[in-house]
Coordinates of C-alpha atoms in Angstrom, one line a residue:
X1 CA -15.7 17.8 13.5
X2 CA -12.5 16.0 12.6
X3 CA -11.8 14.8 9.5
X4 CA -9.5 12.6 8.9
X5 CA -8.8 10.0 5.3
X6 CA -6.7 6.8 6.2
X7 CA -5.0 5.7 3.2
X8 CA -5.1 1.9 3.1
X9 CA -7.7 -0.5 4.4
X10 CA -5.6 -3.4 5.3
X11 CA -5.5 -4.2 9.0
X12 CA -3.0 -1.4 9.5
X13 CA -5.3 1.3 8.4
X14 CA -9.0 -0.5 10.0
X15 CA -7.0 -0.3 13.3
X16 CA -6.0 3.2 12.7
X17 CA -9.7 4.1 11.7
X18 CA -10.8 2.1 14.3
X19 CA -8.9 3.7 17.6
X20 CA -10.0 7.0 15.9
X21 CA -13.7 6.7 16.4
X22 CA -13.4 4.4 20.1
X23 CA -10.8 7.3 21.4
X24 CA -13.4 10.0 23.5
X25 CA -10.8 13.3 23.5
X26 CA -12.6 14.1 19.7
X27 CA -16.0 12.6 20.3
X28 CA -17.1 14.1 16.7
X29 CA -14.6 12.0 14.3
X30 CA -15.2 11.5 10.7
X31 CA -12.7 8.8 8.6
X32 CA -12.8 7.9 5.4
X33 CA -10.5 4.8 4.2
X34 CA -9.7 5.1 1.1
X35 CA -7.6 1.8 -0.9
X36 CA -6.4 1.9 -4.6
X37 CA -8.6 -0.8 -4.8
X38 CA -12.3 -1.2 -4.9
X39 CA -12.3 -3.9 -2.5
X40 CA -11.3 -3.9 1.1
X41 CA -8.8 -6.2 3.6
X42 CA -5.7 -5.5 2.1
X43 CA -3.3 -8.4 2.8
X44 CA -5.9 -10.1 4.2
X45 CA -7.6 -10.6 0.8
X46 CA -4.7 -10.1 -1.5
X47 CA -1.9 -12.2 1.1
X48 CA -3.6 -15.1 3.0
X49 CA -3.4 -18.1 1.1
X50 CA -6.6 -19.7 0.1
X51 CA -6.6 -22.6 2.3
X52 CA -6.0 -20.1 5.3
X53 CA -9.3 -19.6 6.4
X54 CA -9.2 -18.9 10.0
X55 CA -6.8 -16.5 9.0
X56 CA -9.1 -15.1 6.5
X57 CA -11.9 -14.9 9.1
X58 CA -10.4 -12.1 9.7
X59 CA -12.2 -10.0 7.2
X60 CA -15.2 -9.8 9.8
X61 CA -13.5 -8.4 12.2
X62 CA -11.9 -5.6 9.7
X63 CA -15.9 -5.7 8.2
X64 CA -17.1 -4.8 11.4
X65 CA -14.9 -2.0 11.8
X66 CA -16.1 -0.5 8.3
X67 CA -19.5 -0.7 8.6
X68 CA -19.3 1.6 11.7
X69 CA -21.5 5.0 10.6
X70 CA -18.6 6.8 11.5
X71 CA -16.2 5.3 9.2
X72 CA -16.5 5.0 5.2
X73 CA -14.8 2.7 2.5
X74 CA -13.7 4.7 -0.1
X75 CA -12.3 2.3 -3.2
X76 CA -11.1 3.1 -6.3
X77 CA -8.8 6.6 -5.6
X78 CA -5.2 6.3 -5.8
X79 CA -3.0 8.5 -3.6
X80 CA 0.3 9.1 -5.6
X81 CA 1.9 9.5 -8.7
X82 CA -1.4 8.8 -10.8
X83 CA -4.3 10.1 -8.7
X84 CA -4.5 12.5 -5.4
X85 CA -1.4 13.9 -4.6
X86 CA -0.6 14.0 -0.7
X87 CA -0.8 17.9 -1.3
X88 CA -3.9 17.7 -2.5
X89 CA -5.5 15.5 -0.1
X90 CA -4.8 16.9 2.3
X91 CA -6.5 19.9 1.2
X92 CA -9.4 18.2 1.8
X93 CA -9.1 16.6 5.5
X94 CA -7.6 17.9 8.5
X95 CA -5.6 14.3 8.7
X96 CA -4.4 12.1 6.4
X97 CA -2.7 8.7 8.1
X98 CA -0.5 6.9 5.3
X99 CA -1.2 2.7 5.9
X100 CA 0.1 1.8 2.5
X101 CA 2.3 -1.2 3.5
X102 CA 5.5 -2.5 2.2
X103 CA 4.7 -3.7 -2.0
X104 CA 7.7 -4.5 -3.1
X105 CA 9.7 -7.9 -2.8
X106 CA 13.2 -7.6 -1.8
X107 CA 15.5 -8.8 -4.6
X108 CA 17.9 -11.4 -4.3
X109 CA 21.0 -9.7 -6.0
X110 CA 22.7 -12.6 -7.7
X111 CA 23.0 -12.6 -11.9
X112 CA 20.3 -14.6 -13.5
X113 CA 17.8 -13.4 -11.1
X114 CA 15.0 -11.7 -13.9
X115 CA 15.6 -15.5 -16.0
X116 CA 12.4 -16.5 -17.0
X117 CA 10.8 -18.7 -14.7
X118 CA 12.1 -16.8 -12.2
X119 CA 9.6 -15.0 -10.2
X120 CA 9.1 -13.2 -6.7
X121 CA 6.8 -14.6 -4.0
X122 CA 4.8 -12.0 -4.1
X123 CA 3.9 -12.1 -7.8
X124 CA 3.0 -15.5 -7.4
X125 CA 0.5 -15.0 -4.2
X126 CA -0.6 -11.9 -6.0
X127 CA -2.1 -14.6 -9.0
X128 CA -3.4 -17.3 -7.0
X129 CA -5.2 -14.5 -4.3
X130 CA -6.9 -12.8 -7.9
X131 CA -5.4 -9.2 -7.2
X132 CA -6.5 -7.5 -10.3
X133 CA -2.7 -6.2 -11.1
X134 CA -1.6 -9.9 -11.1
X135 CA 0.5 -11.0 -14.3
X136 CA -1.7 -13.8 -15.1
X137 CA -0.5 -17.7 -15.2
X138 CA 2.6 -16.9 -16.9
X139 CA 4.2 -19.3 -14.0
X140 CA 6.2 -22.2 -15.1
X141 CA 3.8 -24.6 -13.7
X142 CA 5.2 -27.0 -16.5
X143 CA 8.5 -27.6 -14.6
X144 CA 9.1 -30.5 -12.4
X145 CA 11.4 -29.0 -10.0
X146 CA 10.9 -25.8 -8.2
X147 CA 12.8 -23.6 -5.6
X148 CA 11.8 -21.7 -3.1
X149 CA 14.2 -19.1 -1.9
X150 CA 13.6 -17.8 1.6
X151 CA 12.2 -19.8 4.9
X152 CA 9.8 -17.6 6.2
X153 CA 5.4 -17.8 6.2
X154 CA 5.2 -16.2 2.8
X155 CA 8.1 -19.1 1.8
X156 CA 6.2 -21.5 3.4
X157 CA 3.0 -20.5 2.2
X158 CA 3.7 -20.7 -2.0
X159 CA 5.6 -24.0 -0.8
X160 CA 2.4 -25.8 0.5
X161 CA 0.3 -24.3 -2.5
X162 CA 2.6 -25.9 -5.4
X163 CA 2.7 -29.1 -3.2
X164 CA -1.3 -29.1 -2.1
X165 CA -3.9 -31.1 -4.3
X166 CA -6.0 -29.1 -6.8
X167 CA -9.0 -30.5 -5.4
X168 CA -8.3 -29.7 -1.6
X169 CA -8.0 -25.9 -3.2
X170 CA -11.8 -26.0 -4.8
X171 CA -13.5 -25.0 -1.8
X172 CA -11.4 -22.2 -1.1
X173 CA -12.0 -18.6 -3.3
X174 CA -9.0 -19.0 -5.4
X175 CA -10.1 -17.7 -9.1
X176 CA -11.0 -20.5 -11.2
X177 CA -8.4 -19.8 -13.9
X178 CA -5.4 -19.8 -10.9
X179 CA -7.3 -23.3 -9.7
X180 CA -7.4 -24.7 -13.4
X181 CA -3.6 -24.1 -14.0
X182 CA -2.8 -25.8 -10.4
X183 CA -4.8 -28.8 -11.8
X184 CA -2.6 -28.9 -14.7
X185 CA 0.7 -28.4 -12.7
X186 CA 3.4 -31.0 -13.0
X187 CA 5.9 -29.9 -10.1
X188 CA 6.9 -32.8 -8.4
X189 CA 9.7 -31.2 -6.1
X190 CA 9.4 -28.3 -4.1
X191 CA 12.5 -27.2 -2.3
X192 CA 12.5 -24.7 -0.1
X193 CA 15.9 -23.6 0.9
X194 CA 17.2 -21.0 3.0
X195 CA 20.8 -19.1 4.5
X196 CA 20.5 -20.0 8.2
X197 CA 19.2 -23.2 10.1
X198 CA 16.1 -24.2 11.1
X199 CA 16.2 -22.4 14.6
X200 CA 16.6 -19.1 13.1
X201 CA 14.1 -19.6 10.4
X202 CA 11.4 -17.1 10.5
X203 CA 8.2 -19.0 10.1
X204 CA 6.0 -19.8 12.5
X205 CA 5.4 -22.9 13.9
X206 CA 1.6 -23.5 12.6
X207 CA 3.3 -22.6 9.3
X208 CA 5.6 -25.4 9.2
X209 CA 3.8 -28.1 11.0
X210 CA 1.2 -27.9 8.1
X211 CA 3.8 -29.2 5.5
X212 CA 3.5 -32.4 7.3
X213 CA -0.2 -32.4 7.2
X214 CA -1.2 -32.4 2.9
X215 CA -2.6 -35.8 2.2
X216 CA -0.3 -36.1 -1.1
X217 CA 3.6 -34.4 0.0
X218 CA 6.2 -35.7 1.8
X219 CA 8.6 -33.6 3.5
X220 CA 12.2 -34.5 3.7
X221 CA 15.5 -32.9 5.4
X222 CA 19.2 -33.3 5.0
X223 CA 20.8 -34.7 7.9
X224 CA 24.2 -32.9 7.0
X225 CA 21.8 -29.4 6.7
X226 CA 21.2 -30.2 10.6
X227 CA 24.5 -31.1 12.1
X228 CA 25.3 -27.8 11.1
X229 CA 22.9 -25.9 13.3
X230 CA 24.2 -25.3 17.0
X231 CA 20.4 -24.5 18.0
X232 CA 19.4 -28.1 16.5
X233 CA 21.9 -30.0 18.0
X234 CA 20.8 -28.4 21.6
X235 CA 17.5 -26.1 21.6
X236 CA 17.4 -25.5 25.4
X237 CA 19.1 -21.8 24.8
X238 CA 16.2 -21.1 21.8
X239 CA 13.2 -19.0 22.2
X240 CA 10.1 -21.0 22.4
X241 CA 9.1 -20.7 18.4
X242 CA 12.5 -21.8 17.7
X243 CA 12.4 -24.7 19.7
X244 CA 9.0 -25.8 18.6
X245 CA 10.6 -25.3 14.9
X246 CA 13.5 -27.4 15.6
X247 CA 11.0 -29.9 17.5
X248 CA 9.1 -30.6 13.8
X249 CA 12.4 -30.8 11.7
X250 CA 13.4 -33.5 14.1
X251 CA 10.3 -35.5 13.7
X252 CA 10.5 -35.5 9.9
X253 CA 14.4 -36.1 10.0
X254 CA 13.9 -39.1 12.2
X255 CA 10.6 -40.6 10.3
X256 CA 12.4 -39.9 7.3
X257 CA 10.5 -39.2 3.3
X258 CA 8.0 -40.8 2.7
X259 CA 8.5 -41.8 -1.2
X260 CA 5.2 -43.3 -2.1
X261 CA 3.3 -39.4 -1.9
X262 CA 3.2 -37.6 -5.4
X263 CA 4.9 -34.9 -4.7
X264 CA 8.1 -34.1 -2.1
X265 CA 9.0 -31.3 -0.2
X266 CA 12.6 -30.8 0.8
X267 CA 14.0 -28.6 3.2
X268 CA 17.3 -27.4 2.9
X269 CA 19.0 -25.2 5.0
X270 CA 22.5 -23.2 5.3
X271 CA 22.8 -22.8 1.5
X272 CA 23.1 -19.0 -0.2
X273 CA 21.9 -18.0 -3.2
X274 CA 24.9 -17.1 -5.7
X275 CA 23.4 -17.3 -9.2
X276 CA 20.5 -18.7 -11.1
X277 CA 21.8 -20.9 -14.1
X278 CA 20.0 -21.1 -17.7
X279 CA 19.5 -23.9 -20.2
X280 CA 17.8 -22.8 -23.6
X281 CA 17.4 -19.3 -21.9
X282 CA 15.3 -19.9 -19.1
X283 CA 16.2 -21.0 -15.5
X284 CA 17.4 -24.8 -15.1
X285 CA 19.4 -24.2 -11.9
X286 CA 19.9 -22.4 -8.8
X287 CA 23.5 -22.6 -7.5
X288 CA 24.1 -22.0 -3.9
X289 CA 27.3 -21.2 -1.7
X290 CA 27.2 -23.4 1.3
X291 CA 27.1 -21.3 4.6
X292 CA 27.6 -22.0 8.3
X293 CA 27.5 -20.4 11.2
X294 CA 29.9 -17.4 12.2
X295 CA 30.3 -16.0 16.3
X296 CA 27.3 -13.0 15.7
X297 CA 24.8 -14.9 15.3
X298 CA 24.4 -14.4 11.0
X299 CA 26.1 -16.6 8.9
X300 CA 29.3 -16.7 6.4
X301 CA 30.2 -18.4 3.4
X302 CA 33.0 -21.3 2.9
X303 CA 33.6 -21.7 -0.9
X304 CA 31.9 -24.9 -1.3
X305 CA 29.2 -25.1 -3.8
X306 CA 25.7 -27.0 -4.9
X307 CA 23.3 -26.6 -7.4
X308 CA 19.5 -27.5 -7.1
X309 CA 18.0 -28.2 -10.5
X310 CA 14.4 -26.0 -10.9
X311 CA 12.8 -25.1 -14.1
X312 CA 10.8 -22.6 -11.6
X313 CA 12.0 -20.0 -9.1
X314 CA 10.2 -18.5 -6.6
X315 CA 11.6 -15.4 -4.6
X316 CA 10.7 -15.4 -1.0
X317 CA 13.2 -13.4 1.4
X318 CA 10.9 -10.5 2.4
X319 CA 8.8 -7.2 1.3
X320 CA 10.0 -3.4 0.8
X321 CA 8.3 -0.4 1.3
X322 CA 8.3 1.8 -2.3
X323 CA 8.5 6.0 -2.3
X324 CA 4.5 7.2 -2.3
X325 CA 5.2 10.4 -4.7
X326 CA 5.1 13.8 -2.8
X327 CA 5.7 11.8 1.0
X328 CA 9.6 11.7 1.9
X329 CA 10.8 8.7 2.0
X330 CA 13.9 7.3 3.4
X331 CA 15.4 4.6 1.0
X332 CA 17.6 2.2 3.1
X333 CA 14.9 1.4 5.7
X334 CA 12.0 1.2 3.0
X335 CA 9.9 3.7 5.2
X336 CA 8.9 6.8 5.6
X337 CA 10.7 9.1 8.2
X338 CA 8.5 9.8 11.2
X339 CA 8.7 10.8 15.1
X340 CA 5.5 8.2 17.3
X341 CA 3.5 8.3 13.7
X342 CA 4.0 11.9 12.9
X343 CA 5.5 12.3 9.3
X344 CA 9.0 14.3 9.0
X345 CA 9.6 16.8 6.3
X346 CA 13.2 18.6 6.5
X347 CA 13.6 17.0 10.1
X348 CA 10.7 18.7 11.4
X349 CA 7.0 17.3 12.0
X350 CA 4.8 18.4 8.9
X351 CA 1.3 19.2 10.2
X352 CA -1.5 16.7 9.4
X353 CA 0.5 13.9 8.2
X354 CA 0.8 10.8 9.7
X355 CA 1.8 7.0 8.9
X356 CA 1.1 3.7 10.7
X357 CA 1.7 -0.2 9.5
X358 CA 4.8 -1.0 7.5
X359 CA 5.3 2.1 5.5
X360 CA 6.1 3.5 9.2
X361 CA 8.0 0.6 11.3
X362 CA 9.3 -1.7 8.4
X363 CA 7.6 -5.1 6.9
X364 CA 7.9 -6.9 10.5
X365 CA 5.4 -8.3 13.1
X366 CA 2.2 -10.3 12.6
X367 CA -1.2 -9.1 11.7
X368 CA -1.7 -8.2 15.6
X369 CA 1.4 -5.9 15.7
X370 CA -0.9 -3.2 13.8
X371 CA -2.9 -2.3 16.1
X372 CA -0.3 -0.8 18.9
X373 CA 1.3 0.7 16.1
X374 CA -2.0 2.0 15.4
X375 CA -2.6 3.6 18.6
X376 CA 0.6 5.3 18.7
X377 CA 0.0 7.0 15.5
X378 CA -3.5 8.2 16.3
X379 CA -2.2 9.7 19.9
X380 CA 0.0 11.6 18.0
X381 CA -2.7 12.6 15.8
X382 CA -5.4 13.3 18.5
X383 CA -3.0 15.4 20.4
X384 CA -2.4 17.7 17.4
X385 CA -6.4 17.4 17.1
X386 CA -7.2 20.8 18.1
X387 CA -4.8 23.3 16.0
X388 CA -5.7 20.7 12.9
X389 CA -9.3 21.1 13.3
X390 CA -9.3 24.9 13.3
X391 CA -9.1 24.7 9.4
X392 CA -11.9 24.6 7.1
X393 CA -12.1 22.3 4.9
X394 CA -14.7 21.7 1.9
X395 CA -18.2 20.1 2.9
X396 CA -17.7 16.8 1.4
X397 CA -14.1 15.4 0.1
X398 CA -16.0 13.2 -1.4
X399 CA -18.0 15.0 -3.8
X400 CA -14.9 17.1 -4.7
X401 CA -13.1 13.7 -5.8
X402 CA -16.1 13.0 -7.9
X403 CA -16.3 16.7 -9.6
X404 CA -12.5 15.7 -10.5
X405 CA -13.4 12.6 -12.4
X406 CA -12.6 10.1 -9.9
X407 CA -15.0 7.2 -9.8
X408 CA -15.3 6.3 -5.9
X409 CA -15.9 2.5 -5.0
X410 CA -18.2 3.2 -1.3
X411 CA -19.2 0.7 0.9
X412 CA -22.4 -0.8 -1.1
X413 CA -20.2 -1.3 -4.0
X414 CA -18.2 -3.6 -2.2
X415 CA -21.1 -5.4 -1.3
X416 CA -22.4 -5.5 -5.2
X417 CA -18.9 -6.9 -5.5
X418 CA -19.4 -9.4 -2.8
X419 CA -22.5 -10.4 -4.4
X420 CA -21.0 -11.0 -7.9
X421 CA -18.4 -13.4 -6.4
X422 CA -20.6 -15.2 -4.4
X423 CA -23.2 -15.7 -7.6
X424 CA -19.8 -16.5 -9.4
X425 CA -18.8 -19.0 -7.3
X426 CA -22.5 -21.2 -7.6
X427 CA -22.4 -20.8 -11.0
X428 CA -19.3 -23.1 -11.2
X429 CA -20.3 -25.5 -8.0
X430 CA -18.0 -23.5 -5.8
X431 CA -18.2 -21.7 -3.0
X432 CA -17.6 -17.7 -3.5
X433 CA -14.8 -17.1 -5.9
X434 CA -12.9 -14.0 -6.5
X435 CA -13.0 -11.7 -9.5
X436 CA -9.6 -11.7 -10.5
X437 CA -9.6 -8.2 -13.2
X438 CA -10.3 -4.4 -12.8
X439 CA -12.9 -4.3 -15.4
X440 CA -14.6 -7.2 -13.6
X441 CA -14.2 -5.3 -10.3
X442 CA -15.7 -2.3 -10.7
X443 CA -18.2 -3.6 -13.3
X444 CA -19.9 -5.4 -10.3
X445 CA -19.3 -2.4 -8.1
X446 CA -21.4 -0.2 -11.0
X447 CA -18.4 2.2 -11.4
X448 CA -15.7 3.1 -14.4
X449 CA -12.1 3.5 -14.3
X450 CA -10.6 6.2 -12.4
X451 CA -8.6 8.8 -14.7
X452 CA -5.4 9.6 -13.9
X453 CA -5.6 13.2 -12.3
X454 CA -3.1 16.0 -13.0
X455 CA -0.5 17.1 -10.3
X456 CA -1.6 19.8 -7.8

């Protein structure tokens, strides 16, 4: 038998598990997922905004793939610093495949940036998708003006949430306390600005179009944003998503804001951050260098300057991989250093390690990109299969994580978890709402707190 622990269950490592156990060169396959969290999905739980449901669907798919006899959730264990160490996990499987993503936001660099009511993006989804290591509604919801830094889907996505109706939210599982303090928010203006134009933004174009579509925003664009923008002038030369982009930021240029909606949405483009201003020591202001286009394709600065009033700050300009202690790591790409999935050490491929998803190719591609990034990881593994599985192991890893103190979340504990969300939900005329703390968590799973293990 092969044994193998995938550490992450977020579509990166599902796929990984997944082409493990449909692959026929090792018919006898054994992997256990494990997640620092006692629930499963990864981004798809913790990422997808609330009102994405057919995105969330997904969860079925990634359910399927768990409840396959061959394959077991294993919640609660940390891999790192404070719980296994690589060393020691691997100890106890022939294979261990890192999935562990990309956690960090990327910073923006400009003085004022830690003001307060300055936050990242991924904070902010972190709250309103209940991740139990959320900060809690600390967010300047109070403010009338906000600013979004950044013009891709996660940009797009806290844009449409501080502009969408409370009440259009209630059906979704956003946690009741996140839903209570969108109620109370008094954002009016929502600006979501980036460097480049609208034909190199990087959202998609579902993304964008539904801007246009909540019942009480308006969207608005500056004509002199546009003029700017070789691509919007003549989109013939784009690539299809940029042109179907450029399509919608016509339509709302030429129909023009609609002023009677409650709350506006403006899109502004070819402005750099420089500095985030403060009045009474929080953030009143976000100044901006305007930029245009230079001859390779980026952008460059020309001195002139605008400020954007915003009482709130959100940080959207993309994620960053973080070290996993006691895996190398390689620091100006945000990944770990690897030959087709196999993990280097000195240069040289170390034996039964392995990573797949973002920690290995960088935080790009959609959800979809996983899973030949999957594959190519577990052919590397499966031809080192037969010198790995020569060594013995110990009967059951997971008993040995138990005997260590480690309380393991399995499969029916995420389903006890399920359970408790979905009788939390009725019980305040919703639909199934998440558990939004640890203590919640694992109390419905019937498990403690993990301790934090020694080195070894």
């Amino acid at each position: 038998m092969l044994r193998v622990a995938v550490v992450g269950s977020g579509p990166s490592g599902v796929y990984t598990a997944q082409a493990l156990v449909q692959q026929s060169l090792v018919p006898d396959v054994r992997v256990d997922v494990l997640d620092r969290l006692p629930c499963p999905y990864g981004l798809v739980r913790y990422g997808v905004a609330p009102d994405h449901e057919k995105i969330k669907s997904l969860q079925n798919t990634l359910r399927a793939v768990l409840e396959d006899e061959r394959i077991g959730f294993v919640g609660n264990v940390e891999v790192g610093a404070h719980g296994l160490t690589p060393a020691r996990l691997l100890r106890l499987y022939h294979a261990v495949v890192y999935c562990v993503g990309a956690a960090r936001d990327r910073r923006l660099g400009v003085p004022g940036e830690d003001l307060p009511g300055s936050f990242s993006a991924t904070d902010f989804v972190s709250w309103y998708s209940a991740h139990p290591d959320a900060a809690g509604s600390g967010f300047a919801l109070g403010a009338r003006s906000a600013v979004v830094i950044g013009v891709g889907n996660v940009a797009v996505d806290v844009t449409r949430i501080l502009a969408r109706g409370a009440a259009e939210l209630r059906p979704t599982d956003v946690p009741h306390d996140a839903l209570g303090a969108l109620a109370g928010s008094r954002v009016r203006e929502v600006h979501m600005v980036g460097r480049r134009g609208p034909s190199q933004a990087k959202f998609t174009t579902k993304e964008l179009r539904e801007l246009g579509s909540l019942p009480d925003a308006s969207v608005g664009v500056e004509p002199a944003d546009l003029a700017l923008d070789p691509g919007y002038a003549d989109a013939s030369g784009l690539p299809a998503v940029g042109r179907r982009n450029v399509d919608v930021v016509r339509g709302w240029a030429e129909a023009g804001e609609d002023a009677a909606r409650a709350r506006s949405i403006r899109l502004r483009f070819f402005l750099r951050p420089v500095e985030l201003l403060a009045q009474d020591g929080r953030v009143a202001a976000v100044r901006f260098e305007r930029t245009v286009p230079d001859d390779s394709g980026g952008v460059r600065g020309t001195g002139t300057y605008e400020e954007i009033e915003a009482q709130l700050v959100l940080r959207a300009v993309g994620y960053r991989g973080v070290p996993l202690e006691g895996l190398p790591f390689d620091a100006a790409r945000g990944t770990v250093p690897h030959v087709a999935g196999r993990v280097l050490r000195d240069g040289s491929p170390s034996p039964g390690e392995y990573v797949a998803g973002w920690i290995k190719r960088g935080p790009t591609g959609v959800i979809g990109t996983n899973r030949p990034c999957a594959k190519e990881t577990v052919t590397s593994l499966l031809a080192d299969a037969p010198a790995l599985s020569a060594r013995p192991l110990p009967d059951e890893p997971l008993d040995v994580l138990r005997e260590s103190g480690l309380c393991p979340v399995e499969w029916p504990g995420w389903l006890a978890i399920e359970e408790a969300e979905g009788a939390l939900g009725r019980s305040l005329g919703r639909r199934s709402v998440k558990i939004a703390d640890w203590a919640g968590l694992l109390g419905a799973a019937g498990v403690g707190m993990a301790p934090q293990l020694p080195a070894a």
